[in-house]
Coordinates of C-alpha atoms in Angstrom, one line a residue:
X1 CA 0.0 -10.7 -18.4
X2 CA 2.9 -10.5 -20.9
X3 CA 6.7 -10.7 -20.0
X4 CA 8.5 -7.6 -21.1
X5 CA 11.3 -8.7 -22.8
X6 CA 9.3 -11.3 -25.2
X7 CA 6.7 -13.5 -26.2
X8 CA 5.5 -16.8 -24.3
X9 CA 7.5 -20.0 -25.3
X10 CA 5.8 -22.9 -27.5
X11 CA 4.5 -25.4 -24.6
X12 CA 6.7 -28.7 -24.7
X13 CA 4.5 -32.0 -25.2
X14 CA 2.0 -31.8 -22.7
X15 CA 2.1 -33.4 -19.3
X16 CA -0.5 -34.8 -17.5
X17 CA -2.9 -32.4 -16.0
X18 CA -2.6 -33.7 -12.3
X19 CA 1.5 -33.0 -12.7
X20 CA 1.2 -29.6 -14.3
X21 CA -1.0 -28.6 -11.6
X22 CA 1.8 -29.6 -8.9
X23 CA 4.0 -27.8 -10.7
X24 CA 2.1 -24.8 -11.1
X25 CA 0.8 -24.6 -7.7
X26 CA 5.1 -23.6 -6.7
X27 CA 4.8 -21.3 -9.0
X28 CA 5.5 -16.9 -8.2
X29 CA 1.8 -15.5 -9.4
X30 CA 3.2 -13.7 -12.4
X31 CA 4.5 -16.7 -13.5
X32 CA 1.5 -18.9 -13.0
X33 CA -0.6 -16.5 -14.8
X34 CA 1.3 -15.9 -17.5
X35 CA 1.8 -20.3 -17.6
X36 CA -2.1 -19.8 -18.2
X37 CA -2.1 -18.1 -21.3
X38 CA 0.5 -20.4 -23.1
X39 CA -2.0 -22.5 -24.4
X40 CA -5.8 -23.9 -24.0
X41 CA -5.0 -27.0 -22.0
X42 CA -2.5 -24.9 -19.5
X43 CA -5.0 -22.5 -19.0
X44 CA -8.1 -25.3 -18.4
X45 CA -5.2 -26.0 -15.2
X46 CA -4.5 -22.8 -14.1
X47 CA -7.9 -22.0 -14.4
X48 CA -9.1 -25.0 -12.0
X49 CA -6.4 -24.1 -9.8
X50 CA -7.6 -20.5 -9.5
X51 CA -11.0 -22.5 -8.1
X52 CA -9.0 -24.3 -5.5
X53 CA -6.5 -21.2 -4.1
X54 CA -5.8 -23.4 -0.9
X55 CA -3.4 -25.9 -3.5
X56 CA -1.9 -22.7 -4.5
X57 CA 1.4 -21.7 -3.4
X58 CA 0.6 -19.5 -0.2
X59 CA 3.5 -17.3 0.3
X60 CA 4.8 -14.6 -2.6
X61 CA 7.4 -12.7 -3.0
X62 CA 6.3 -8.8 -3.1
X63 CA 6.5 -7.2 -6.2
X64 CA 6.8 -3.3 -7.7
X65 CA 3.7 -2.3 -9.7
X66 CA 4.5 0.9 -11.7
X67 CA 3.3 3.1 -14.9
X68 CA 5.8 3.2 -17.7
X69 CA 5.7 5.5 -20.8
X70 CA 6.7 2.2 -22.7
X71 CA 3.5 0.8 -21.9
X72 CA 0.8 0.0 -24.3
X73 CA -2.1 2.6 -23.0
X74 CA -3.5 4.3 -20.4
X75 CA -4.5 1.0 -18.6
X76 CA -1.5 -0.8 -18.7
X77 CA 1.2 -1.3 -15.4
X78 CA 4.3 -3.4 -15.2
X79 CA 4.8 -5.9 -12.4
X80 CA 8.3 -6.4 -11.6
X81 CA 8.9 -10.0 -10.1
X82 CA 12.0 -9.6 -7.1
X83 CA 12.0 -13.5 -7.5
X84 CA 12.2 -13.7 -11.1
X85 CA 14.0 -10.2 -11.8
X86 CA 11.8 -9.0 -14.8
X87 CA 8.9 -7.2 -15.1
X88 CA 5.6 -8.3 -16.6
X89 CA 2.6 -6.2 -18.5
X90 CA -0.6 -5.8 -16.8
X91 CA -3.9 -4.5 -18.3
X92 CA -6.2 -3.1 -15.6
X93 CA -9.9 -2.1 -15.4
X94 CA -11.5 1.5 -16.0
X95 CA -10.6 4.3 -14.8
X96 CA -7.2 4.1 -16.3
X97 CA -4.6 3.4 -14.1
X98 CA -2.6 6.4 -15.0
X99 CA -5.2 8.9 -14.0
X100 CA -5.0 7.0 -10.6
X101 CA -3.7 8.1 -7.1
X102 CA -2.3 4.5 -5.6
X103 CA -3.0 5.4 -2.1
X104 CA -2.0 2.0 -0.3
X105 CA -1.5 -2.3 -1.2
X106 CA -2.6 -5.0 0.9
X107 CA -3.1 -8.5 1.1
X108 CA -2.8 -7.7 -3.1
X109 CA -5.1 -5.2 -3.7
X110 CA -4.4 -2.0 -4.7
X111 CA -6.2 1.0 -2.9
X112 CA -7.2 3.7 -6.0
X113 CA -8.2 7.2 -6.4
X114 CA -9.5 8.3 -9.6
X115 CA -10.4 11.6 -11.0
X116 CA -13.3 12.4 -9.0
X117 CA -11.2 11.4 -5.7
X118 CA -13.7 8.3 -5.5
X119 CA -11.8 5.2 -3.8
X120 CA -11.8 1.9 -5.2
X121 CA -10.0 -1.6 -4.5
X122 CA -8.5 -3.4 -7.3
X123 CA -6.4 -6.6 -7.9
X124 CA -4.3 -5.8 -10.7
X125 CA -4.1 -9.7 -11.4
X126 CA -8.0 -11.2 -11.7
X127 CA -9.4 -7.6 -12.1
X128 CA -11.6 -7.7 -9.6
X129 CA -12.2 -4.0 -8.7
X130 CA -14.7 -3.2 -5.8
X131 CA -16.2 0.6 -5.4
X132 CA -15.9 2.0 -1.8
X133 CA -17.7 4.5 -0.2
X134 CA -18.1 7.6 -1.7
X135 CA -16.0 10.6 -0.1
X136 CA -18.4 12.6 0.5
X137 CA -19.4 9.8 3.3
X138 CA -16.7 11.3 5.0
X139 CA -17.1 13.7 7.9
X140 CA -14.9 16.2 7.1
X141 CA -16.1 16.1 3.2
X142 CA -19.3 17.5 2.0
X143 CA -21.0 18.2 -1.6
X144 CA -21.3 21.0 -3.6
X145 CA -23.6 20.8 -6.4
X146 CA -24.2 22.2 -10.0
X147 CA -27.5 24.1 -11.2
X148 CA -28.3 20.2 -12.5
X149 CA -27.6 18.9 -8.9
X150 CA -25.0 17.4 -9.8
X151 CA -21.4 17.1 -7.9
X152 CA -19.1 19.3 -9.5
X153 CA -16.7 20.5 -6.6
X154 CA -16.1 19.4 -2.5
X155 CA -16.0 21.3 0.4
X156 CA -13.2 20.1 2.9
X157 CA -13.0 21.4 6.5
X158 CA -9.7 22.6 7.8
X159 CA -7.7 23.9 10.7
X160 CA -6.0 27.2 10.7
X161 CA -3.1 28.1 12.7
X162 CA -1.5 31.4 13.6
X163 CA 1.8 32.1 12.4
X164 CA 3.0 31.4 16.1
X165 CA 0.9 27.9 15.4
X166 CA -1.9 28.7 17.4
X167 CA -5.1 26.9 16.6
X168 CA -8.1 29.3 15.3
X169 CA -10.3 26.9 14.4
X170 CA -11.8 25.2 10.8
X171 CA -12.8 26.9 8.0
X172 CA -13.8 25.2 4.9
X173 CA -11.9 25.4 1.6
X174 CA -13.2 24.5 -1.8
X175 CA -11.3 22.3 -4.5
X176 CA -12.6 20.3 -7.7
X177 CA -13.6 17.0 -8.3
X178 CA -9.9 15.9 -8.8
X179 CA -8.0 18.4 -6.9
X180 CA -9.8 16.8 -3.6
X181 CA -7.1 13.8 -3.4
X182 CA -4.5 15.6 -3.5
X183 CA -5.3 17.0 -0.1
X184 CA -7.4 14.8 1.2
X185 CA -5.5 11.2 0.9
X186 CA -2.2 10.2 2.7
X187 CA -2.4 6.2 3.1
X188 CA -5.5 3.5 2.8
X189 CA -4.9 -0.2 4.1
X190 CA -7.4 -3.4 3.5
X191 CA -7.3 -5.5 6.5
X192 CA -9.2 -9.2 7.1
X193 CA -12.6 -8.5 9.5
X194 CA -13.1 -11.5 12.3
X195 CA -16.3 -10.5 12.8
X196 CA -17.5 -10.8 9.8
X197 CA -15.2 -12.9 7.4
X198 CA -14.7 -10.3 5.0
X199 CA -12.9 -6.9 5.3
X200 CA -12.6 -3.4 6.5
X201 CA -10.9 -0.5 4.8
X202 CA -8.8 2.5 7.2
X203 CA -8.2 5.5 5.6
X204 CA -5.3 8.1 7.3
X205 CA -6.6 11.6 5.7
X206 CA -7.0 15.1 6.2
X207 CA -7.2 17.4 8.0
X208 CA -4.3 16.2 10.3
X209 CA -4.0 12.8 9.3
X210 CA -6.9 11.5 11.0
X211 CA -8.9 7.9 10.8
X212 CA -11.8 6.3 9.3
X213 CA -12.6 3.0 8.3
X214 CA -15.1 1.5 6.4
X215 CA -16.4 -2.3 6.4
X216 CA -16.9 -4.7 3.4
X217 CA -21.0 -3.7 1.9
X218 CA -21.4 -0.2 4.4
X219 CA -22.3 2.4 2.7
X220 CA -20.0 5.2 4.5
X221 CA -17.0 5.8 6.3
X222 CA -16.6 5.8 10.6
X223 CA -14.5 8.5 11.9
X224 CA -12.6 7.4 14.7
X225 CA -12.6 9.2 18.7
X226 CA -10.0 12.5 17.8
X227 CA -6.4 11.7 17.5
X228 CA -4.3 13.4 14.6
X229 CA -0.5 12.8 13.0
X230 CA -1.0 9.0 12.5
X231 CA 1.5 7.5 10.1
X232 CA 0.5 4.2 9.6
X233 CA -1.9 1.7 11.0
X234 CA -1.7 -2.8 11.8
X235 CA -4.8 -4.7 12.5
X236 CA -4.3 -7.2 15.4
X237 CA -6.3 -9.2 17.1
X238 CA -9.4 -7.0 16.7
X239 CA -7.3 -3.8 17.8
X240 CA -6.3 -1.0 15.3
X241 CA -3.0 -0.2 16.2
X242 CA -1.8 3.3 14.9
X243 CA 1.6 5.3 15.0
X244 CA 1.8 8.8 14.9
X245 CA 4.4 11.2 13.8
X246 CA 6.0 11.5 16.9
X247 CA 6.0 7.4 17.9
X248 CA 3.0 7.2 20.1
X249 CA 0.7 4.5 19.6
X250 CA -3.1 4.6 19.9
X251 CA -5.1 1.0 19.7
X252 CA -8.9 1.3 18.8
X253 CA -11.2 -1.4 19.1
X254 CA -13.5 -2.0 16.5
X255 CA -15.5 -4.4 18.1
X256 CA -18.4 -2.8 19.3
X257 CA -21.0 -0.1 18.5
X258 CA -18.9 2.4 19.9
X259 CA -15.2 2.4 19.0
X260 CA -12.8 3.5 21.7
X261 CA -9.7 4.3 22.0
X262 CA -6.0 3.4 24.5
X263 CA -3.3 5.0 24.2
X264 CA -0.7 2.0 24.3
X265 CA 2.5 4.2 24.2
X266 CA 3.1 7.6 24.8
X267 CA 5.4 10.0 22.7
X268 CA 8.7 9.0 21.8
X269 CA 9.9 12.4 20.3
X270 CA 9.0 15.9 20.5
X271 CA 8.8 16.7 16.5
X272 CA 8.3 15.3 13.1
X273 CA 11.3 14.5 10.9
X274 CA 11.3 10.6 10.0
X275 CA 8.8 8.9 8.7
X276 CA 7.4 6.4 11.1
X277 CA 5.8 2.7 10.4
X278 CA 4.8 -0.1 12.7
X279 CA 4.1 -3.7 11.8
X280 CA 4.1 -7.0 13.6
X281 CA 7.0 -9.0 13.3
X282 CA 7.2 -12.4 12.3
X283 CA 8.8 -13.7 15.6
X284 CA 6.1 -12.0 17.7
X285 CA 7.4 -8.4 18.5
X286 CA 5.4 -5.3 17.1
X287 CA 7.9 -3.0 15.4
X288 CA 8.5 0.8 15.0
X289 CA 10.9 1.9 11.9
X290 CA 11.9 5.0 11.5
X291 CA 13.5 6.4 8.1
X292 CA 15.6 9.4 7.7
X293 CA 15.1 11.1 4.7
X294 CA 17.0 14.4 3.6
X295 CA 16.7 16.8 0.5
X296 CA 18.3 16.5 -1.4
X297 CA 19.3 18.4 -5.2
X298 CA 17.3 16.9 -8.0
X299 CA 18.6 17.3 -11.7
X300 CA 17.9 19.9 -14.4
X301 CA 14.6 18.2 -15.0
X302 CA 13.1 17.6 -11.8
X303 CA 12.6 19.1 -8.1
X304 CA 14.6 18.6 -5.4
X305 CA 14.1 15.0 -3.6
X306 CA 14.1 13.3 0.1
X307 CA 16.3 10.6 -0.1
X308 CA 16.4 7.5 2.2
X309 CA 19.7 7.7 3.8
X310 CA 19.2 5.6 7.5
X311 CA 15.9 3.3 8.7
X312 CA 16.7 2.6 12.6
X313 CA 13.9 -0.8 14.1
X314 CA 12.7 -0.5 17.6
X315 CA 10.9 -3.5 19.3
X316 CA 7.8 -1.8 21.4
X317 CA 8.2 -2.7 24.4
X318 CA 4.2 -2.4 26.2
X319 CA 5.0 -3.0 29.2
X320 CA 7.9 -0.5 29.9
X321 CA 5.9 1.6 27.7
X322 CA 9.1 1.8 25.6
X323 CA 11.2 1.3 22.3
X324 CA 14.1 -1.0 22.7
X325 CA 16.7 -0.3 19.4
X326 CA 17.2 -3.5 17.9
X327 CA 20.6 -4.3 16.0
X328 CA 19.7 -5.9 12.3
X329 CA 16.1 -8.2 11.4
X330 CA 17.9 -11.7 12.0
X331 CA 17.4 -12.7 8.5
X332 CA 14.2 -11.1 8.0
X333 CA 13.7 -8.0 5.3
X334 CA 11.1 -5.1 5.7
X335 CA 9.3 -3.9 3.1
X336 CA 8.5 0.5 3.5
X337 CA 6.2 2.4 1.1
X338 CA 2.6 3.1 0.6
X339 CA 1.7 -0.4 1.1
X340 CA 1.2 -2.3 4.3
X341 CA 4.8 -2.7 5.8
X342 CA 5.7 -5.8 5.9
X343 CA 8.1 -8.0 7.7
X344 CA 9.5 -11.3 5.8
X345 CA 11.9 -14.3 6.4
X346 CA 14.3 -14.9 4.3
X347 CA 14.4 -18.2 4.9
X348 CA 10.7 -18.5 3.6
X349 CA 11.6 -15.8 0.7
X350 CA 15.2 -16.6 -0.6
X351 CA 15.0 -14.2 -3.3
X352 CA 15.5 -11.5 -1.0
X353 CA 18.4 -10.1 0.7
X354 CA 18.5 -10.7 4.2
X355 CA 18.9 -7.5 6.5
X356 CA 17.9 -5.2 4.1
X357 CA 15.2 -2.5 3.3
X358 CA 13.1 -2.5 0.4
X359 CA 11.6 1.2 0.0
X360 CA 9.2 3.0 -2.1
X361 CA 8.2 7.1 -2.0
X362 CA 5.4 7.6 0.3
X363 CA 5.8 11.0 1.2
X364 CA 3.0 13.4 2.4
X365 CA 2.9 16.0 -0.4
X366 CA 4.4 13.4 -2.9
X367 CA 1.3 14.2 -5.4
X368 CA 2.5 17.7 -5.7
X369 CA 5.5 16.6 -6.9
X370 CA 4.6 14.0 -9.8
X371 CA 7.5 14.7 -12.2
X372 CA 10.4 14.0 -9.3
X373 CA 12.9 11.0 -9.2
X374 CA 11.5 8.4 -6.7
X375 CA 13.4 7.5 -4.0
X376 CA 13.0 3.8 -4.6
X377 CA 15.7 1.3 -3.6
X378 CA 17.2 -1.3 -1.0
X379 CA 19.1 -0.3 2.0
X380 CA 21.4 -2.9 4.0
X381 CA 21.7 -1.9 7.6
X382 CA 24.6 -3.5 8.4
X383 CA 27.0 -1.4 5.6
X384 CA 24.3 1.1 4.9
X385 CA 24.7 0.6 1.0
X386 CA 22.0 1.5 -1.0
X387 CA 21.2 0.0 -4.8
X388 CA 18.7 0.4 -7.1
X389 CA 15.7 -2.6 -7.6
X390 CA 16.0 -1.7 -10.8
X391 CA 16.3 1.1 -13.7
X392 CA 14.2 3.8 -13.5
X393 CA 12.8 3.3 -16.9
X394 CA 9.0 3.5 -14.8
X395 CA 7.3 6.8 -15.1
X396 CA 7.0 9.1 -11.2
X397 CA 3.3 9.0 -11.6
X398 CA 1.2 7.3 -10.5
X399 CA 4.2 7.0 -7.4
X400 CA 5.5 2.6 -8.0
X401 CA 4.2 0.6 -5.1
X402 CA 4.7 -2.6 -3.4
X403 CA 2.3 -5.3 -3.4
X404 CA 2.1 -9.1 -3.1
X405 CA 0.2 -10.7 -6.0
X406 CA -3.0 -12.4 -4.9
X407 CA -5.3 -14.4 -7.3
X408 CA -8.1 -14.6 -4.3
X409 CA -11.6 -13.0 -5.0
X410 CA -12.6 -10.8 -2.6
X411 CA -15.4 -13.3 -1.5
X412 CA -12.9 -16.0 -1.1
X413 CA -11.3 -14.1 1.8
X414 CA -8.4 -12.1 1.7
X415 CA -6.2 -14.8 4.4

């Protein structure tokens, strides 16, 4: 990892190992990795601290992970630090990360699509990359192969509709090997697995923005009982928790050998026009956030752009069945995008600016527009302002996404 604006600094005379690795263990991940390559003796530290994560600094500030025709290749990102305000170079694994969908973040792994609209996790900071189940595991996705029996294009079933929107039925349509995740992919999340100490993988996908999930080793995907138009899912407490489109909320329990479904909240709107997420906040309430986004005119050299103009916070209230409008986060920040939303305290992250929204594009069709602006930014709900994070020197594509740096393997755990 490199910092943008120059080289690393000559080390000062060297310290004893025991007080560089107390210093180092308070250090923001892009700064502890890039103290590691200053010299041989700071990396022999860094190195044994990466064996000993729990003497590691625990909590991290988020961070924007982007493209940028500055960088050096088709596998190199930037890492812009909110604590540090600069960005850092990242070099990441095959397939390149331009030719990459970045389909969801957690726990600091990315969740990848690459040209063959194969998944794959990846920490942009050890390099650990982990293949998932191949799509045509999934139910609604099937093969179609060459002369040679090879791959060479996928059959997805869809639902048709009437122009007056009435349902006819699925018919299957036909795209290539790299066309597939564009329709196929809205949002992926990585979550910790109780049961078994390791992890599980949800996928919200087409048709109709449905569920499956995946655990750590399996070799396919689960598709979960029929529900459709879910926005965004939270793992708690062995439930999946999953908002739709119109604020209901369905919990499915992954516990046992058959996965069932409660509907926990019935719907809060009759149609689709904000963007919807739910997460647990940190003072115990689960959250709904809704963001208003209208079209607006893009310039001469892109399309026309939604741009976040109001984010209103509900507190779910599950026994009146419920959402209760809340006024401001209490010194807490959210964090939108196509990561895993996430609620922070300031007072645990200083850095950031209490009240306030920290967005990303994670709109449904946003892969069909790769060349527009990015509606990327930070809103304060108690003036409404909006700023920039920063300049927009980062290319549209692949679409800039949160995520909190991890140095954890994967069989470390991911908590």
């Amino acid at each position: 990892m490199e910092n943008m604006v120059g080289k690393s600094p000559e080390p000062e005379p060297e310290l004893p190992p025991d007080m560089l690795s107390s210093i180092f263990a308070l250090l923001e991940v892009p700064d502890l990795v890039r103290a590691g390559s200053v010299c041989s003796s700071w990396r022999s530290v860094y190195t044994g601290l990466r064996r000993q994560l729990r003497q590691h600094k625990q909590r991290q500030t988020p961070c924007l992970l982007y493209h940028t025709s500055e960088s050096t290749g088709e596998n190199a990102a930037c890492l812009y630090s909110l604590a540090e305000k600069r960005a850092y170079k990242l070099t990441l694994p095959d397939p390149p990360i331009r030719s990459r969908y970045l389909i969801g973040s957690s726990h600091g792994w990315l969740i990848t699509s690459d040209e063959r609209s194969e998944l794959h996790l990846v920490n942009p900071i050890t390099g650990e990359q982990i293949v998932l189940p191949s799509v045509i595991t999934l139910e609604q996705v099937k093969p179609i192969f060459d002369d040679e029996g090879a791959i060479h294009k996928y059959e997805l079933w869809e639902p048709r509709y009437t122009a007056l929107a009435e349902f006819l039925g699925h018919e299957p349509s036909i795209y290539a090997l790299d066309e597939l995740r564009d329709r196929l992919y809205f949002k992926a999340y990585l979550f910790p697995d109780p049961q078994t100490g390791s992890y599980i993988v949800v996928l919200i996908h087409n048709p109709e923005y449905q569920i499956s999930f995946a655990r750590a080793g399996g070799c396919g995907w689960t598709f979960l009982p029929p529900g459709w138009n879910y926005q965004e899912c939270i793992y708690k407490d062995g439930l999946l928790y999953a908002v739709t489109g119109t604020g209901a909320v369905d919990a499915f329990d992954l516990s046992g050998s058959t996965v069932t479904r409660t509907t926990v909240l019935g719907d809060m709107k009759n149609s689709i026009s904000e963007h919807i997420y739910i997460v647990q906040a940190p003072w115990g309430d689960m959250l709904q956030v809704w963001r208003q986004q209208p079209i607006v005119a893009g310039d001469a050299d892109s399309e026309n752009i939604m741009e976040t103009s109001k984010i209103f916070v509900y507190k779910i209230d599950m026994a009146a069945k419920k959402l209760v409008e809340i006024n401001g986060l209490h010194g807490h920040v959210l964090f939108l995008g196509h990561s895993q939303t996430q609620c922070l305290s300031v007072e645990e992250y200083p850095q950031l600016k209490a009240n306030c929204v920290y967005f990303t594009d994670d709109d449904r069709f946003i892969s069909l527009y790769q060349n527009s602006k990015r509606d990327i930014g930070v809103l304060n709900l108690e003036s409404g302002c909006r700023e920039e994070i920063v300049p927009q020197i980062y290319c549209t594509w692949p679409n800039p996404i949160w995520i909190t740096p991890s140095l954890r393997m994967m069989h470390s755990g991911l908590m």
